[in-house]
């Protein structure tokens, strides 16, 4: 294999080049684990700078610092956060392995190019979301960051306190926060808003979430809809019917109108985000209120959201920032690197890259191999799109990924 010299497996960590991306794929701690098992790690100069990791720390962990991207890409296994852009793709050695957030279902051109270059590509956002794979689940780790940060952004923008205060200057009533979508990001948002002292309500289409919401000290918003078919066997939300959606919008409108902050995180894997908060609902909210729409990248849960921007609509700040994990690069990188380390433990045996392609985690995560697209759902999407080019959205990847300074979570090719 190219990039593999003297028998030692070589791993390259290039500096991320997507605008605003501050995370790094491996931190010195994870590098140390690799080098101590005989793997040769090359890190591009400055790769860890934006997440607080100096070149010297990587050197102390046994890595070699290389001066440019070309040398970092010249490895048997290249590990990144973001998907490669055209110039990075050109630097990937034919026949090498790439591990990154590829969002293959919406980057079909890239997937085809990786297959054409005979790259074995693993997409971190495709890790099956099973109990066994939990320690490698970047969608969860990065959504945790996004949910937390969304609340801090809202608190910073809200012209009010979050907690209740009793002071000599009078009493302050606590802020009211509504969280829509109580998956990983939503639950973290609830916990964070509660820690800041807000009164929190939350809603999710999956009724099993009610108990988790209540255990965090929030009130579950009950919406009288048929919930018998809102969840897949794997525990994920299904798209709801038009009638259910209408009812959800109607009830949520009343709750949103009484809230100071609305954090929306509702997503259905592989689909556009459900539109839960209408323009009219935003107009019913008090001026100065804040909405943070974590579903901005996949179309938004809020009608007036603009991806990557904050818009002021009728006095309400609607924040559609993308890639929130990148705004907390220290812990986001630490968690991402740990997820990668756990995946590598499955792929590297006795210092050699030797994945078991029949393993369900490996199988679910490999997108291209042996010159072909092997990931079932991506293959299907390619077939629907009519084969090769022109199928990609060419836009941001996300989730946890995101190419812009901001993105958070987008539908992943689970399965
Ligand atoms: P996600 O980002 O795909 O969706 C966020 C939330 O939006 C989900 O809770 C979903 O139910 C909700 N939603 C969808 N449509 C909605 C609607 N119309 N109205 C209101 N809410 C709506 O999900 P996620 O946070 O990545 O994961 C969801 C769940 O999957 C987790 O809470 C967990 O139970 C499970 N999970 C399991 C594992 C594992 O076992 N390894 C890993 C990750 C997640």
CSV table of C-alpha atoms and ligand atoms in Angstrom, one decimal:
chain,number,residue,atom,x,y,z
A,1,UNK,CA,0.0,0.0,0.0
A,2,UNK,CA,1.2,3.5,-0.8
A,3,UNK,CA,2.5,5.5,2.1
A,4,UNK,CA,3.4,2.4,4.0
A,5,UNK,CA,7.2,2.3,4.3
A,6,UNK,CA,9.4,-0.1,6.2
A,7,UNK,CA,6.4,-2.2,7.2
A,8,UNK,CA,5.0,0.5,9.5
A,9,UNK,CA,1.5,1.7,8.8
A,10,UNK,CA,1.5,5.4,8.1
A,11,UNK,CA,-1.4,7.7,9.2
A,12,UNK,CA,-1.6,11.3,7.9
A,13,UNK,CA,-3.5,14.1,9.7
A,14,UNK,CA,-3.8,17.1,7.4
A,15,UNK,CA,-4.8,20.6,8.6
A,16,UNK,CA,-8.5,21.2,8.0
A,17,UNK,CA,-9.0,23.7,5.3
A,18,UNK,CA,-12.8,24.2,5.2
A,19,UNK,CA,-13.7,27.8,6.1
A,20,UNK,CA,-14.2,28.2,9.8
A,21,UNK,CA,-13.3,24.6,10.6
A,22,UNK,CA,-11.3,24.7,13.9
A,23,UNK,CA,-11.4,21.0,14.8
A,24,UNK,CA,-8.6,18.5,14.2
A,25,UNK,CA,-9.1,14.8,13.6
A,26,UNK,CA,-6.6,13.4,16.0
A,27,UNK,CA,-5.3,15.1,19.2
A,28,UNK,CA,-1.9,14.3,20.8
A,29,UNK,CA,-3.4,11.8,23.2
A,30,UNK,CA,-4.8,9.7,20.4
A,31,UNK,CA,-1.6,10.0,18.4
A,32,UNK,CA,0.3,8.6,21.4
A,33,UNK,CA,-1.9,5.5,21.4
A,34,UNK,CA,-1.2,4.9,17.7
A,35,UNK,CA,2.6,5.6,17.8
A,36,UNK,CA,3.0,3.4,20.8
A,37,UNK,CA,1.5,0.5,18.9
A,38,UNK,CA,4.0,1.0,16.1
A,39,UNK,CA,2.0,3.2,13.7
A,40,UNK,CA,3.8,6.1,12.1
A,41,UNK,CA,1.8,9.3,12.4
A,42,UNK,CA,2.4,12.4,10.3
A,43,UNK,CA,0.7,15.6,11.3
A,44,UNK,CA,0.6,18.7,9.1
A,45,UNK,CA,2.2,21.7,10.7
A,46,UNK,CA,-0.4,23.7,12.6
A,47,UNK,CA,-3.1,21.1,12.2
A,48,UNK,CA,-4.0,21.3,15.9
A,49,UNK,CA,-3.4,25.0,16.3
A,50,UNK,CA,-7.1,26.1,16.2
A,51,UNK,CA,-8.0,23.5,18.8
A,52,UNK,CA,-5.2,24.3,21.2
A,53,UNK,CA,-2.7,21.6,20.2
A,54,UNK,CA,0.8,22.7,19.4
A,55,UNK,CA,3.0,20.9,17.0
A,56,UNK,CA,5.4,20.2,19.9
A,57,UNK,CA,2.6,18.3,21.7
A,58,UNK,CA,2.1,16.0,18.7
A,59,UNK,CA,5.9,15.5,18.5
A,60,UNK,CA,6.0,14.6,22.1
A,61,UNK,CA,3.3,12.0,21.3
A,62,UNK,CA,5.6,10.5,18.7
A,63,UNK,CA,4.2,12.1,15.5
A,64,UNK,CA,6.3,13.6,12.8
A,65,UNK,CA,5.4,17.2,11.9
A,66,UNK,CA,5.3,17.6,8.1
A,67,UNK,CA,5.4,21.1,6.5
A,68,UNK,CA,2.6,20.8,4.0
A,69,UNK,CA,-0.6,19.0,3.0
A,70,UNK,CA,1.1,17.0,0.3
A,71,UNK,CA,3.2,15.2,2.8
A,72,UNK,CA,0.3,14.7,5.3
A,73,UNK,CA,-1.8,13.2,2.6
A,74,UNK,CA,1.0,10.9,1.5
A,75,UNK,CA,0.0,8.1,3.9
A,76,UNK,CA,-1.7,4.8,3.9
A,77,UNK,CA,-4.5,6.1,6.0
A,78,UNK,CA,-5.6,9.8,5.9
A,79,UNK,CA,-7.8,11.0,8.8
A,80,UNK,CA,-9.8,14.2,8.6
A,81,UNK,CA,-12.8,15.9,10.0
A,82,UNK,CA,-14.3,17.4,6.9
A,83,UNK,CA,-14.7,15.8,3.5
A,84,UNK,CA,-11.8,16.5,1.1
A,85,UNK,CA,-12.2,19.4,-1.4
A,86,UNK,CA,-11.0,19.0,-5.0
A,87,UNK,CA,-7.3,19.9,-4.2
A,88,UNK,CA,-7.2,17.5,-1.2
A,89,UNK,CA,-8.8,14.8,-3.3
A,90,UNK,CA,-5.9,15.2,-5.8
A,91,UNK,CA,-3.4,14.7,-3.0
A,92,UNK,CA,-5.0,11.5,-1.8
A,93,UNK,CA,-2.8,8.6,-3.0
A,94,UNK,CA,-4.6,6.1,-5.2
A,95,UNK,CA,-5.4,3.0,-3.2
A,96,UNK,CA,-5.1,4.7,0.2
A,97,UNK,CA,-7.7,4.9,2.9
A,98,UNK,CA,-9.6,8.0,4.0
A,99,UNK,CA,-11.6,8.4,7.2
A,100,UNK,CA,-13.7,11.6,7.5
A,101,UNK,CA,-17.2,13.0,7.7
A,102,UNK,CA,-18.2,12.5,4.1
A,103,UNK,CA,-22.0,12.8,4.2
A,104,UNK,CA,-22.0,10.4,1.3
A,105,UNK,CA,-25.7,10.5,0.6
A,106,UNK,CA,-25.5,14.2,-0.3
A,107,UNK,CA,-22.0,14.2,-1.8
A,108,UNK,CA,-22.5,11.6,-4.5
A,109,UNK,CA,-20.0,13.2,-6.9
A,110,UNK,CA,-17.3,13.0,-4.2
A,111,UNK,CA,-18.2,9.3,-3.5
A,112,UNK,CA,-17.9,8.5,-7.2
A,113,UNK,CA,-14.5,10.2,-7.4
A,114,UNK,CA,-13.3,8.3,-4.3
A,115,UNK,CA,-14.3,5.0,-5.9
A,116,UNK,CA,-12.7,6.0,-9.2
A,117,UNK,CA,-9.4,6.6,-7.3
A,118,UNK,CA,-9.7,3.3,-5.6
A,119,UNK,CA,-9.9,4.9,-2.2
A,120,UNK,CA,-11.2,2.9,0.7
A,121,UNK,CA,-13.4,5.6,2.3
A,122,UNK,CA,-14.9,5.4,5.8
A,123,UNK,CA,-17.5,8.0,6.6
A,124,UNK,CA,-17.7,8.7,10.4
A,125,UNK,CA,-21.3,9.9,10.0
A,126,UNK,CA,-22.3,6.5,8.7
A,127,UNK,CA,-21.2,4.6,11.9
A,128,UNK,CA,-24.2,2.3,12.7
A,129,UNK,CA,-25.9,3.7,15.7
A,130,UNK,CA,-25.9,0.5,17.7
A,131,UNK,CA,-24.9,0.0,21.3
A,132,UNK,CA,-21.6,-1.6,20.2
A,133,UNK,CA,-20.7,1.4,18.1
A,134,UNK,CA,-21.6,4.0,20.6
A,135,UNK,CA,-18.0,4.9,21.4
A,136,UNK,CA,-17.4,5.7,17.7
A,137,UNK,CA,-20.6,7.7,17.2
A,138,UNK,CA,-19.6,11.1,16.1
A,139,UNK,CA,-23.1,12.2,15.4
A,140,UNK,CA,-23.8,11.8,19.1
A,141,UNK,CA,-20.5,13.3,20.3
A,142,UNK,CA,-20.8,16.4,18.0
A,143,UNK,CA,-24.5,16.8,18.7
A,144,UNK,CA,-23.7,17.0,22.4
A,145,UNK,CA,-21.5,20.0,21.7
A,146,UNK,CA,-24.1,21.6,19.4
A,147,UNK,CA,-27.0,21.2,21.9
A,148,UNK,CA,-24.9,22.8,24.7
A,149,UNK,CA,-23.6,25.6,22.5
A,150,UNK,CA,-27.1,26.4,21.2
A,151,UNK,CA,-28.3,27.3,24.7
A,152,UNK,CA,-25.2,29.4,25.4
A,153,UNK,CA,-25.8,31.4,22.2
A,154,UNK,CA,-29.5,31.9,23.1
A,155,UNK,CA,-28.6,33.0,26.6
A,156,UNK,CA,-26.0,35.4,25.2
A,157,UNK,CA,-28.5,36.9,22.8
A,158,UNK,CA,-31.6,37.0,25.0
A,159,UNK,CA,-31.9,40.4,26.7
A,160,UNK,CA,-32.9,38.7,29.9
A,161,UNK,CA,-31.6,36.5,32.7
A,162,UNK,CA,-32.1,32.7,32.4
A,163,UNK,CA,-32.4,32.0,36.2
A,164,UNK,CA,-35.0,33.3,38.7
A,165,UNK,CA,-33.4,35.9,40.9
A,166,UNK,CA,-34.6,37.5,44.1
A,167,UNK,CA,-32.6,40.7,44.7
A,168,UNK,CA,-32.9,44.0,46.5
A,169,UNK,CA,-33.7,45.4,43.1
A,170,UNK,CA,-36.7,43.2,42.8
A,171,UNK,CA,-37.5,39.7,41.6
A,172,UNK,CA,-36.6,38.3,38.2
A,173,UNK,CA,-38.7,35.6,36.7
A,174,UNK,CA,-36.8,32.7,35.0
A,175,UNK,CA,-36.6,32.5,31.2
A,176,UNK,CA,-38.9,30.0,29.5
A,177,UNK,CA,-37.2,27.7,27.0
A,178,UNK,CA,-38.9,25.3,24.6
A,179,UNK,CA,-36.8,22.6,23.1
A,180,UNK,CA,-38.3,20.9,20.0
A,181,UNK,CA,-36.7,17.5,19.2
A,182,UNK,CA,-35.2,15.7,22.2
A,183,UNK,CA,-32.6,13.5,20.6
A,184,UNK,CA,-28.9,13.8,21.6
A,185,UNK,CA,-28.6,17.6,20.9
A,186,UNK,CA,-32.1,18.3,22.3
A,187,UNK,CA,-31.4,16.5,25.6
A,188,UNK,CA,-28.1,18.3,26.0
A,189,UNK,CA,-29.9,21.6,25.3
A,190,UNK,CA,-32.5,20.8,28.0
A,191,UNK,CA,-29.8,19.9,30.6
A,192,UNK,CA,-27.8,23.1,29.8
A,193,UNK,CA,-30.9,25.4,29.9
A,194,UNK,CA,-31.9,23.8,33.2
A,195,UNK,CA,-28.4,24.3,34.7
A,196,UNK,CA,-28.7,28.0,33.8
A,197,UNK,CA,-32.0,28.1,35.7
A,198,UNK,CA,-34.5,28.3,32.9
A,199,UNK,CA,-38.0,26.7,33.0
A,200,UNK,CA,-37.8,24.2,30.2
A,201,UNK,CA,-40.5,22.4,28.1
A,202,UNK,CA,-39.7,19.9,25.4
A,203,UNK,CA,-41.4,18.0,22.7
A,204,UNK,CA,-40.4,15.1,20.5
A,205,UNK,CA,-42.4,12.9,18.1
A,206,UNK,CA,-41.0,9.8,19.8
A,207,UNK,CA,-43.1,9.2,22.9
A,208,UNK,CA,-40.3,7.2,24.6
A,209,UNK,CA,-38.4,10.4,25.0
A,210,UNK,CA,-40.9,11.8,27.5
A,211,UNK,CA,-39.3,10.0,30.5
A,212,UNK,CA,-35.8,11.3,29.5
A,213,UNK,CA,-37.1,14.9,29.2
A,214,UNK,CA,-38.8,14.7,32.6
A,215,UNK,CA,-35.7,13.2,34.3
A,216,UNK,CA,-33.8,16.3,33.2
A,217,UNK,CA,-36.4,18.5,35.0
A,218,UNK,CA,-38.2,19.6,32.0
A,219,UNK,CA,-41.9,19.4,31.2
A,220,UNK,CA,-42.9,17.2,28.2
A,221,UNK,CA,-45.4,18.9,25.8
A,222,UNK,CA,-48.1,16.3,25.1
A,223,UNK,CA,-49.5,16.6,21.6
A,224,UNK,CA,-52.5,14.4,21.0
A,225,UNK,CA,-51.4,12.7,17.8
A,226,UNK,CA,-51.1,9.1,16.8
A,227,UNK,CA,-47.5,8.1,17.9
A,228,UNK,CA,-47.8,4.4,17.2
A,229,UNK,CA,-45.7,4.7,14.1
A,230,UNK,CA,-43.3,7.6,14.7
A,231,UNK,CA,-40.2,5.5,15.3
A,232,UNK,CA,-38.1,3.0,13.4
A,233,UNK,CA,-37.0,-0.3,14.9
A,234,UNK,CA,-33.6,1.3,15.4
A,235,UNK,CA,-35.1,4.1,17.6
A,236,UNK,CA,-35.1,6.9,15.0
A,237,UNK,CA,-37.9,9.2,14.1
A,238,UNK,CA,-40.0,8.6,11.0
A,239,UNK,CA,-41.4,11.3,8.9
A,240,UNK,CA,-44.9,12.2,10.3
A,241,UNK,CA,-48.0,12.5,8.2
A,242,UNK,CA,-49.2,15.9,7.0
A,243,UNK,CA,-52.1,15.8,9.5
A,244,UNK,CA,-49.8,15.0,12.4
A,245,UNK,CA,-47.4,17.8,11.3
A,246,UNK,CA,-50.2,20.3,11.2
A,247,UNK,CA,-51.3,19.4,14.7
A,248,UNK,CA,-47.7,19.6,16.0
A,249,UNK,CA,-47.3,23.0,14.4
A,250,UNK,CA,-50.6,24.2,16.0
A,251,UNK,CA,-49.7,23.1,19.5
A,252,UNK,CA,-46.1,24.1,19.4
A,253,UNK,CA,-47.2,27.6,18.2
A,254,UNK,CA,-49.0,28.2,21.5
A,255,UNK,CA,-46.0,27.0,23.5
A,256,UNK,CA,-43.5,29.0,21.3
A,257,UNK,CA,-45.5,32.2,21.7
A,258,UNK,CA,-45.1,32.0,25.5
A,259,UNK,CA,-41.4,31.1,25.3
A,260,UNK,CA,-38.4,33.4,25.5
A,261,UNK,CA,-36.1,30.9,23.8
A,262,UNK,CA,-36.9,28.1,21.3
A,263,UNK,CA,-34.2,25.6,20.4
A,264,UNK,CA,-35.2,23.3,17.5
A,265,UNK,CA,-33.3,20.1,16.8
A,266,UNK,CA,-35.9,18.0,15.0
A,267,UNK,CA,-34.5,15.8,12.3
A,268,UNK,CA,-35.5,12.7,10.4
A,269,UNK,CA,-32.5,10.7,9.0
A,270,UNK,CA,-32.2,11.0,5.3
A,271,UNK,CA,-35.0,13.6,4.9
A,272,UNK,CA,-35.4,17.4,5.1
A,273,UNK,CA,-36.0,18.7,8.6
A,274,UNK,CA,-39.7,18.9,9.5
A,275,UNK,CA,-41.0,22.5,9.3
A,276,UNK,CA,-42.5,22.9,12.8
A,277,UNK,CA,-42.4,26.6,13.5
A,278,UNK,CA,-44.1,28.9,11.0
A,279,UNK,CA,-43.4,32.5,10.2
A,280,UNK,CA,-46.7,33.4,11.9
A,281,UNK,CA,-45.6,31.6,15.1
A,282,UNK,CA,-42.4,33.6,15.1
A,283,UNK,CA,-44.5,36.7,14.8
A,284,UNK,CA,-46.5,35.6,17.9
A,285,UNK,CA,-43.3,35.5,20.0
A,286,UNK,CA,-42.3,38.5,22.1
A,287,UNK,CA,-39.8,40.9,20.6
A,288,UNK,CA,-36.3,40.1,22.0
A,289,UNK,CA,-37.0,36.3,22.0
A,290,UNK,CA,-34.5,34.0,20.5
A,291,UNK,CA,-34.7,30.9,18.3
A,292,UNK,CA,-31.7,28.7,17.6
A,293,UNK,CA,-32.5,26.3,14.7
A,294,UNK,CA,-30.0,23.4,14.9
A,295,UNK,CA,-31.7,21.9,11.9
A,296,UNK,CA,-30.7,24.8,9.7
A,297,UNK,CA,-28.4,22.8,7.5
A,298,UNK,CA,-31.2,20.4,6.4
A,299,UNK,CA,-33.7,23.1,5.7
A,300,UNK,CA,-34.5,24.2,9.2
A,301,UNK,CA,-37.4,23.6,11.6
A,302,UNK,CA,-38.4,27.2,11.4
A,303,UNK,CA,-39.8,28.8,8.3
A,304,UNK,CA,-37.7,32.0,8.5
A,305,UNK,CA,-34.4,30.4,9.3
A,306,UNK,CA,-31.5,31.2,7.0
A,307,UNK,CA,-28.7,28.7,7.1
A,308,UNK,CA,-25.5,30.2,8.5
A,309,UNK,CA,-27.1,33.5,9.5
A,310,UNK,CA,-29.0,35.2,12.3
A,311,UNK,CA,-32.1,37.0,11.0
A,312,UNK,CA,-34.2,39.4,13.0
A,313,UNK,CA,-37.8,38.6,12.2
A,314,UNK,CA,-40.4,40.9,13.8
A,315,UNK,CA,-38.0,41.5,16.7
A,316,UNK,CA,-37.2,37.8,17.2
A,317,UNK,CA,-33.6,36.7,16.6
A,318,UNK,CA,-33.6,33.5,14.5
A,319,UNK,CA,-30.2,31.9,14.6
A,320,UNK,CA,-29.3,29.4,11.9
A,321,UNK,CA,-25.6,29.0,12.6
A,322,UNK,CA,-23.9,25.9,11.2
A,323,UNK,CA,-21.2,23.7,12.5
A,324,UNK,CA,-21.5,24.7,16.2
A,325,UNK,CA,-19.1,21.9,17.2
A,326,UNK,CA,-16.3,23.8,15.5
A,327,UNK,CA,-17.0,26.7,17.8
A,328,UNK,CA,-15.9,24.6,20.7
A,329,UNK,CA,-12.9,22.9,19.0
A,330,UNK,CA,-11.1,21.7,22.1
A,331,UNK,CA,-13.8,19.3,23.4
A,332,UNK,CA,-15.3,18.7,19.9
A,333,UNK,CA,-11.9,17.5,18.7
A,334,UNK,CA,-11.2,15.5,21.8
A,335,UNK,CA,-14.5,13.6,21.3
A,336,UNK,CA,-14.1,13.2,17.6
A,337,UNK,CA,-10.5,11.9,18.1
A,338,UNK,CA,-11.7,9.5,20.7
A,339,UNK,CA,-14.5,8.2,18.3
A,340,UNK,CA,-11.8,7.8,15.6
A,341,UNK,CA,-9.5,6.0,18.1
A,342,UNK,CA,-12.2,3.5,18.9
A,343,UNK,CA,-12.9,2.9,15.2
A,344,UNK,CA,-9.2,2.4,14.6
A,345,UNK,CA,-9.0,-0.2,17.3
A,346,UNK,CA,-11.3,-2.2,15.1
A,347,UNK,CA,-9.4,-1.5,11.9
A,348,UNK,CA,-5.8,-1.9,12.9
A,349,UNK,CA,-4.5,-5.3,14.2
A,350,UNK,CA,-0.9,-5.7,15.4
A,351,UNK,CA,0.1,-2.4,13.7
A,352,UNK,CA,-1.4,-3.4,10.3
A,353,UNK,CA,-4.5,-2.0,8.6
A,354,UNK,CA,-6.7,-5.1,8.5
A,355,UNK,CA,-10.4,-4.4,8.8
A,356,UNK,CA,-12.9,-7.2,8.9
A,357,UNK,CA,-15.2,-6.1,6.1
A,358,UNK,CA,-17.9,-8.5,7.4
A,359,UNK,CA,-18.0,-6.7,10.8
A,360,UNK,CA,-21.3,-4.8,11.0
A,361,UNK,CA,-19.7,-1.6,12.1
A,362,UNK,CA,-17.1,-1.7,9.3
A,363,UNK,CA,-19.7,-2.7,6.8
A,364,UNK,CA,-21.9,0.2,7.7
A,365,UNK,CA,-19.1,2.7,7.6
A,366,UNK,CA,-17.2,1.9,4.4
A,367,UNK,CA,-18.6,3.9,1.5
A,368,UNK,CA,-16.1,3.0,-1.3
A,369,UNK,CA,-13.7,0.1,-1.7
A,370,UNK,CA,-12.0,-1.8,-4.5
A,371,UNK,CA,-13.0,0.9,-7.0
A,372,UNK,CA,-16.7,0.6,-6.2
A,373,UNK,CA,-19.3,2.3,-4.1
A,374,UNK,CA,-20.2,-0.4,-1.5
A,375,UNK,CA,-22.4,1.4,0.9
A,376,UNK,CA,-25.9,0.1,0.3
A,377,UNK,CA,-27.9,3.3,0.9
A,378,UNK,CA,-25.4,5.4,-1.0
A,379,UNK,CA,-25.5,3.0,-3.9
A,380,UNK,CA,-29.3,3.3,-3.9
A,381,UNK,CA,-29.1,7.1,-3.8
A,382,UNK,CA,-26.6,7.0,-6.7
A,383,UNK,CA,-28.9,4.8,-8.7
A,384,UNK,CA,-31.9,7.1,-8.1
A,385,UNK,CA,-29.7,10.0,-9.2
A,386,UNK,CA,-29.0,8.2,-12.4
A,387,UNK,CA,-25.5,7.0,-11.8
A,388,UNK,CA,-22.6,9.4,-11.8
A,389,UNK,CA,-22.1,13.1,-11.9
A,390,UNK,CA,-24.5,15.9,-11.2
A,391,UNK,CA,-26.0,14.1,-8.2
A,392,UNK,CA,-24.1,15.9,-5.5
A,393,UNK,CA,-25.4,18.9,-3.7
A,394,UNK,CA,-21.8,20.1,-3.7
A,395,UNK,CA,-22.7,21.9,-0.5
A,396,UNK,CA,-21.7,21.6,3.1
A,397,UNK,CA,-21.3,18.4,4.8
A,398,UNK,CA,-22.4,18.6,8.4
A,399,UNK,CA,-23.4,17.1,11.5
A,400,UNK,CA,-21.5,17.2,13.4
A,401,UNK,CA,-19.8,17.9,10.2
A,402,UNK,CA,-20.2,21.1,8.2
A,403,UNK,CA,-17.8,22.8,6.0
A,404,UNK,CA,-18.7,26.3,7.0
A,405,UNK,CA,-17.9,27.9,10.3
A,406,UNK,CA,-21.0,26.5,11.7
A,407,UNK,CA,-22.8,23.4,10.7
A,408,UNK,CA,-24.3,20.9,13.2
A,409,UNK,CA,-26.3,18.0,12.3
A,410,UNK,CA,-27.7,16.7,9.1
A,411,UNK,CA,-29.3,13.5,8.1
A,412,UNK,CA,-26.8,10.7,8.1
A,413,UNK,CA,-26.7,7.6,6.0
A,414,UNK,CA,-27.5,5.3,8.9
A,415,UNK,CA,-27.7,1.8,8.1
B,1,LIG,P1,-31.8,13.2,15.0
B,1,LIG,O1,-30.7,14.2,15.1
B,1,LIG,O2,-32.0,12.4,13.8
B,1,LIG,O3,-33.2,13.8,15.4
B,1,LIG,C1,-33.3,14.7,16.5
B,1,LIG,C2,-34.7,14.5,17.2
B,1,LIG,O4,-35.7,15.0,16.3
B,1,LIG,C3,-35.0,13.0,17.4
B,1,LIG,O5,-35.2,12.8,18.8
B,1,LIG,C4,-36.4,12.8,16.6
B,1,LIG,O6,-37.3,11.9,17.3
B,1,LIG,C5,-36.9,14.3,16.6
B,1,LIG,N1,-37.9,14.5,15.6
B,1,LIG,C6,-38.1,14.1,14.3
B,1,LIG,N2,-39.2,14.5,13.7
B,1,LIG,C7,-39.8,15.3,14.7
B,1,LIG,C8,-41.0,16.0,14.7
B,1,LIG,N3,-41.8,16.1,13.6
B,1,LIG,N4,-41.4,16.7,15.8
B,1,LIG,C9,-40.6,16.6,16.9
B,1,LIG,N5,-39.4,16.0,17.0
B,1,LIG,C10,-39.0,15.3,15.9
B,1,LIG,O7,-31.6,12.1,16.2
B,1,LIG,P2,-30.4,11.8,17.2
B,1,LIG,O8,-30.4,12.8,18.3
B,1,LIG,O9,-29.1,11.7,16.4
B,1,LIG,O10,-30.8,10.4,17.8
B,1,LIG,C11,-32.1,10.2,18.2
B,1,LIG,C12,-32.1,9.0,19.1
B,1,LIG,O11,-31.5,7.9,18.6
B,1,LIG,C13,-31.4,9.3,20.4
B,1,LIG,O12,-32.2,10.0,21.3
B,1,LIG,C14,-31.2,7.8,20.9
B,1,LIG,O13,-32.4,7.3,21.5
B,1,LIG,C15,-31.0,7.1,19.6
B,1,LIG,N6,-29.5,6.9,19.5
B,1,LIG,C16,-29.0,5.6,19.8
B,1,LIG,C17,-27.6,5.4,19.7
B,1,LIG,C18,-27.0,4.1,20.0
B,1,LIG,O14,-27.7,3.2,20.5
B,1,LIG,N7,-25.8,4.0,19.8
B,1,LIG,C19,-26.8,6.4,19.2
B,1,LIG,C20,-27.3,7.6,18.9
B,1,LIG,C21,-28.7,7.9,19.0
